Short mmCIF file of C-alpha atoms in Angstrom, two decimals:
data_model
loop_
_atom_site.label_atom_id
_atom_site.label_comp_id
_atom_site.label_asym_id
_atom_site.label_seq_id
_atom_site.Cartn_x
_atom_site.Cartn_y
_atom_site.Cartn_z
CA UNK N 1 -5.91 -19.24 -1.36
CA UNK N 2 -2.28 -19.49 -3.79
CA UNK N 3 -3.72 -17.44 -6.45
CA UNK N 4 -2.11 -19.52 -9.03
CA UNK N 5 -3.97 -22.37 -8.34
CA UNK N 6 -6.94 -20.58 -9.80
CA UNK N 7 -4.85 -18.92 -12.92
CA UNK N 8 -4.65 -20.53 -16.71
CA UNK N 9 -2.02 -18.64 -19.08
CA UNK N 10 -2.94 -19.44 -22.80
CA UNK N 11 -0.80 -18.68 -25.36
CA UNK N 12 -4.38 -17.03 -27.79
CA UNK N 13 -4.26 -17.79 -31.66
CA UNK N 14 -8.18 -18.89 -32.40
CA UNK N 15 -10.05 -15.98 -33.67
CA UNK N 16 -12.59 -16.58 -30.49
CA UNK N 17 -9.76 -16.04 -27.54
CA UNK N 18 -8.07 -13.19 -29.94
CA UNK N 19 -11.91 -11.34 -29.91
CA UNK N 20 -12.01 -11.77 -26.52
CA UNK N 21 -8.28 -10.19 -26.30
CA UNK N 22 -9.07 -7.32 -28.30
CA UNK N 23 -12.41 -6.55 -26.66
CA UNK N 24 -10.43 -6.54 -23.44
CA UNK N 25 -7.82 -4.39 -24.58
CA UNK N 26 -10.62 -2.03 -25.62
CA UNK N 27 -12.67 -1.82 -22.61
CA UNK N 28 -9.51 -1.76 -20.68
CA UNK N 29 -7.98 1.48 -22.54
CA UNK N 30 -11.41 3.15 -22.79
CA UNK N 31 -11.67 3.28 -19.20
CA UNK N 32 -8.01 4.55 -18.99
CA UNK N 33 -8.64 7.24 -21.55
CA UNK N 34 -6.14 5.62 -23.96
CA UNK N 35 -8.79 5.44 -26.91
CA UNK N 36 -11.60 6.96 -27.73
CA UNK N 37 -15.06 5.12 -28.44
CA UNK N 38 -15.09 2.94 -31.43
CA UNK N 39 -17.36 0.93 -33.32
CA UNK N 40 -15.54 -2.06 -33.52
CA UNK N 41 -15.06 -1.94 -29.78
CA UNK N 42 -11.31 -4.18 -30.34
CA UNK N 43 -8.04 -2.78 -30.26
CA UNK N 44 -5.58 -4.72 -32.51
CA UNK N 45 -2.53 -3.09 -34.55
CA UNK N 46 -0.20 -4.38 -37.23
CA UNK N 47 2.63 -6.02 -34.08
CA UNK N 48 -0.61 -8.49 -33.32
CA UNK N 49 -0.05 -10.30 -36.40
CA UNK N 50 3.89 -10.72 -36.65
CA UNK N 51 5.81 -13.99 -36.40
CA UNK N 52 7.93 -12.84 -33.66
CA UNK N 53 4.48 -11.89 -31.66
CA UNK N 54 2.59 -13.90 -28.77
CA UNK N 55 -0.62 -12.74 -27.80
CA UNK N 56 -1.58 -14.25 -24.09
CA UNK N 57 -4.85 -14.04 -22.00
CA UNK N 58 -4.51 -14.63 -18.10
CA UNK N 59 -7.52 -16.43 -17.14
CA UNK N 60 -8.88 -16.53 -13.48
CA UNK N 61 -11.16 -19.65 -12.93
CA UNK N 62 -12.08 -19.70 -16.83
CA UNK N 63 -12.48 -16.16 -16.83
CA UNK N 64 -10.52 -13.58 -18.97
CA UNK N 65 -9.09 -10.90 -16.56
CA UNK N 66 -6.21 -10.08 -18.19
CA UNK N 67 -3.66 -10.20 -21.70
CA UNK N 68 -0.55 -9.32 -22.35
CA UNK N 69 1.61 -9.69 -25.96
CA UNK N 70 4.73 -10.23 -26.14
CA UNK N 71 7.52 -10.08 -29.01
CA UNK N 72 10.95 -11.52 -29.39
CA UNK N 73 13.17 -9.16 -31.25
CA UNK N 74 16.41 -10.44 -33.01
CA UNK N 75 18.19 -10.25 -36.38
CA UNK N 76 15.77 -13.01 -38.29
CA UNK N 77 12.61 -11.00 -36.49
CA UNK N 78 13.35 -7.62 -35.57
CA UNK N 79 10.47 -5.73 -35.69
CA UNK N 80 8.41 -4.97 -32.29
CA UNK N 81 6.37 -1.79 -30.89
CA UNK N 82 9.71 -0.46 -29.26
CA UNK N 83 11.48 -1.35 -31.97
CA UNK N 84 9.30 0.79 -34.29
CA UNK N 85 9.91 3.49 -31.34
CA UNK N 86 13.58 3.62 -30.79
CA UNK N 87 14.86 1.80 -34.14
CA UNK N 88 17.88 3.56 -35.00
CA UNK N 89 18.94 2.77 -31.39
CA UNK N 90 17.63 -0.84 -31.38
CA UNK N 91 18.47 -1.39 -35.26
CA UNK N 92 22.19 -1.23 -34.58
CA UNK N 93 21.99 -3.47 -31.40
CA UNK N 94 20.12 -5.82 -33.16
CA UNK N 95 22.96 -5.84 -35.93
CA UNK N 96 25.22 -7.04 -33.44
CA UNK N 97 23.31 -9.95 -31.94
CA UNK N 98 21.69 -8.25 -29.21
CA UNK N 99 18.28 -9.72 -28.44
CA UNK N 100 14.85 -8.09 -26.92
CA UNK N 101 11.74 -9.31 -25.23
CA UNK N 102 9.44 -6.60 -25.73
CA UNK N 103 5.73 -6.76 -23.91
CA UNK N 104 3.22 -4.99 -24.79
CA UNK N 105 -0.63 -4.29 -24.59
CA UNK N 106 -0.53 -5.03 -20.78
CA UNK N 107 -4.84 -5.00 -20.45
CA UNK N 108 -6.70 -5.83 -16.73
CA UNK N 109 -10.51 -6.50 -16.79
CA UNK N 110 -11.50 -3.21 -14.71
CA UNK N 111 -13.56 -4.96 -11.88
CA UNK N 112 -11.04 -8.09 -11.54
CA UNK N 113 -8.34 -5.59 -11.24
CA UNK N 114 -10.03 -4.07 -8.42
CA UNK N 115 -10.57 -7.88 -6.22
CA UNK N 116 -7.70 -9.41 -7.20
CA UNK N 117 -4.77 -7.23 -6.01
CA UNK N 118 -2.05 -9.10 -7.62
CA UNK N 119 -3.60 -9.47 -11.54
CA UNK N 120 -0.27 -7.06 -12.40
CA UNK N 121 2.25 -9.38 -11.06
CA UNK N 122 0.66 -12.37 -12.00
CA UNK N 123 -0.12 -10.85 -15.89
CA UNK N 124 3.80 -9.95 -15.80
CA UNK N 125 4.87 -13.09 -15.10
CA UNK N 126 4.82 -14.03 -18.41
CA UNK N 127 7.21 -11.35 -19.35
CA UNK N 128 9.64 -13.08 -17.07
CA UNK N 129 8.66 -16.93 -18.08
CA UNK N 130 9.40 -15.05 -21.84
CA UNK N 131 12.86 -14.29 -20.58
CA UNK N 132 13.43 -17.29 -19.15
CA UNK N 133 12.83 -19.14 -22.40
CA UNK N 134 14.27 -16.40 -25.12
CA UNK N 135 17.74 -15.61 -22.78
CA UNK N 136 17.48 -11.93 -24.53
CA UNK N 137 20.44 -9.22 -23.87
CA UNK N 138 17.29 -6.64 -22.32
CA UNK N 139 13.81 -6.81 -21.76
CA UNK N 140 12.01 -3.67 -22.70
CA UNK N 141 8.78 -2.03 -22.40
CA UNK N 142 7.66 1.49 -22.75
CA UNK N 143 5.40 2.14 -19.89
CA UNK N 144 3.20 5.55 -18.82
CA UNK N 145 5.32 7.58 -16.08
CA UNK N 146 2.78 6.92 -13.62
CA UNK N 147 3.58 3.18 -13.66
CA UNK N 148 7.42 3.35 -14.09
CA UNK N 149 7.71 3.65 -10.32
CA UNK N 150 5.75 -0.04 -10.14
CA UNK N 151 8.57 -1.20 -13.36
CA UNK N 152 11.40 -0.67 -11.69
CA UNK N 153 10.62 -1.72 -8.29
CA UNK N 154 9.56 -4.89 -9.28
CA UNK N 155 12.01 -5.52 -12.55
CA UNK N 156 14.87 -3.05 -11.87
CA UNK N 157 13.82 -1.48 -15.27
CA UNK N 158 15.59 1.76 -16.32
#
């Protein structure tokens, strides 16, 4: 089966696919132990709503498995979640015309992640196609240590 046959990215501004977004992120980080129960049962922050910020659900066969944001930092738009991080350091770069791609809220439906082996790569993918179309000086991501073995065998990342 070619796996991308099957896959639809959408590019998620409606209120109905951002819901659907959030609630993944949630039940995604929940079972991670990266938040704790809420009522709301969404996780959004301020970077969702930025110019410079894409918000993406993966679908598998019309089915939401997995989301991914991503932001283009540069001098017009330079705020991002590792810009907020490391701005002195990325505040000075960006003051000489150096350009970031920075994704973000990586999320996997639990039980898709589980049958279909390859939801990372194929989530990421769009992290490339964003590089692809921005031509930034880096791409960056802060990742948990227990993935950055996965980051830099598959992106060379740092």
């Amino acid at each position: 089966m070619d796996v991308l046959e099957h896959v639809e990215y959408r590019l998620c501004d409606g209120a109905e696919d951002l819901e659907a977004i959030y609630r993944l992120r949630y039940k995604s980080y929940l079972h991670a132990g990266m938040v704790k129960p809420d009522a709301s049962r969404m996780v959004k922050d301020d970077f969702d709503d930025l110019r410079n910020s894409y918000r993406f659900g993966v679908f598998f066969d019309g089915v939401l498995v997995s989301t991914i944001r991503i932001h283009y930092a540069c001098a017009k738009y330079p705020v991002s979640p590792s810009t907020a991080v490391f701005g002195d350091t990325l505040a000075r770069r960006l003051a000489v015309g150096e350009t970031f791609v920075d994704p973000s809220r990586f999320a996997a439906d639990i039980e898709w992640s589980t049958s279909l082996r390859v939801l990372p790569y194929v989530t990421l993918r769009l992290a490339v196609v964003a590089c692809s179309h921005f031509k930034p000086t880096y791409c960056l991501t802060a990742v948990k240590e227990e993935h950055a073995g996965f980051y830099h065998r598959i992106f060379r990342s740092e």
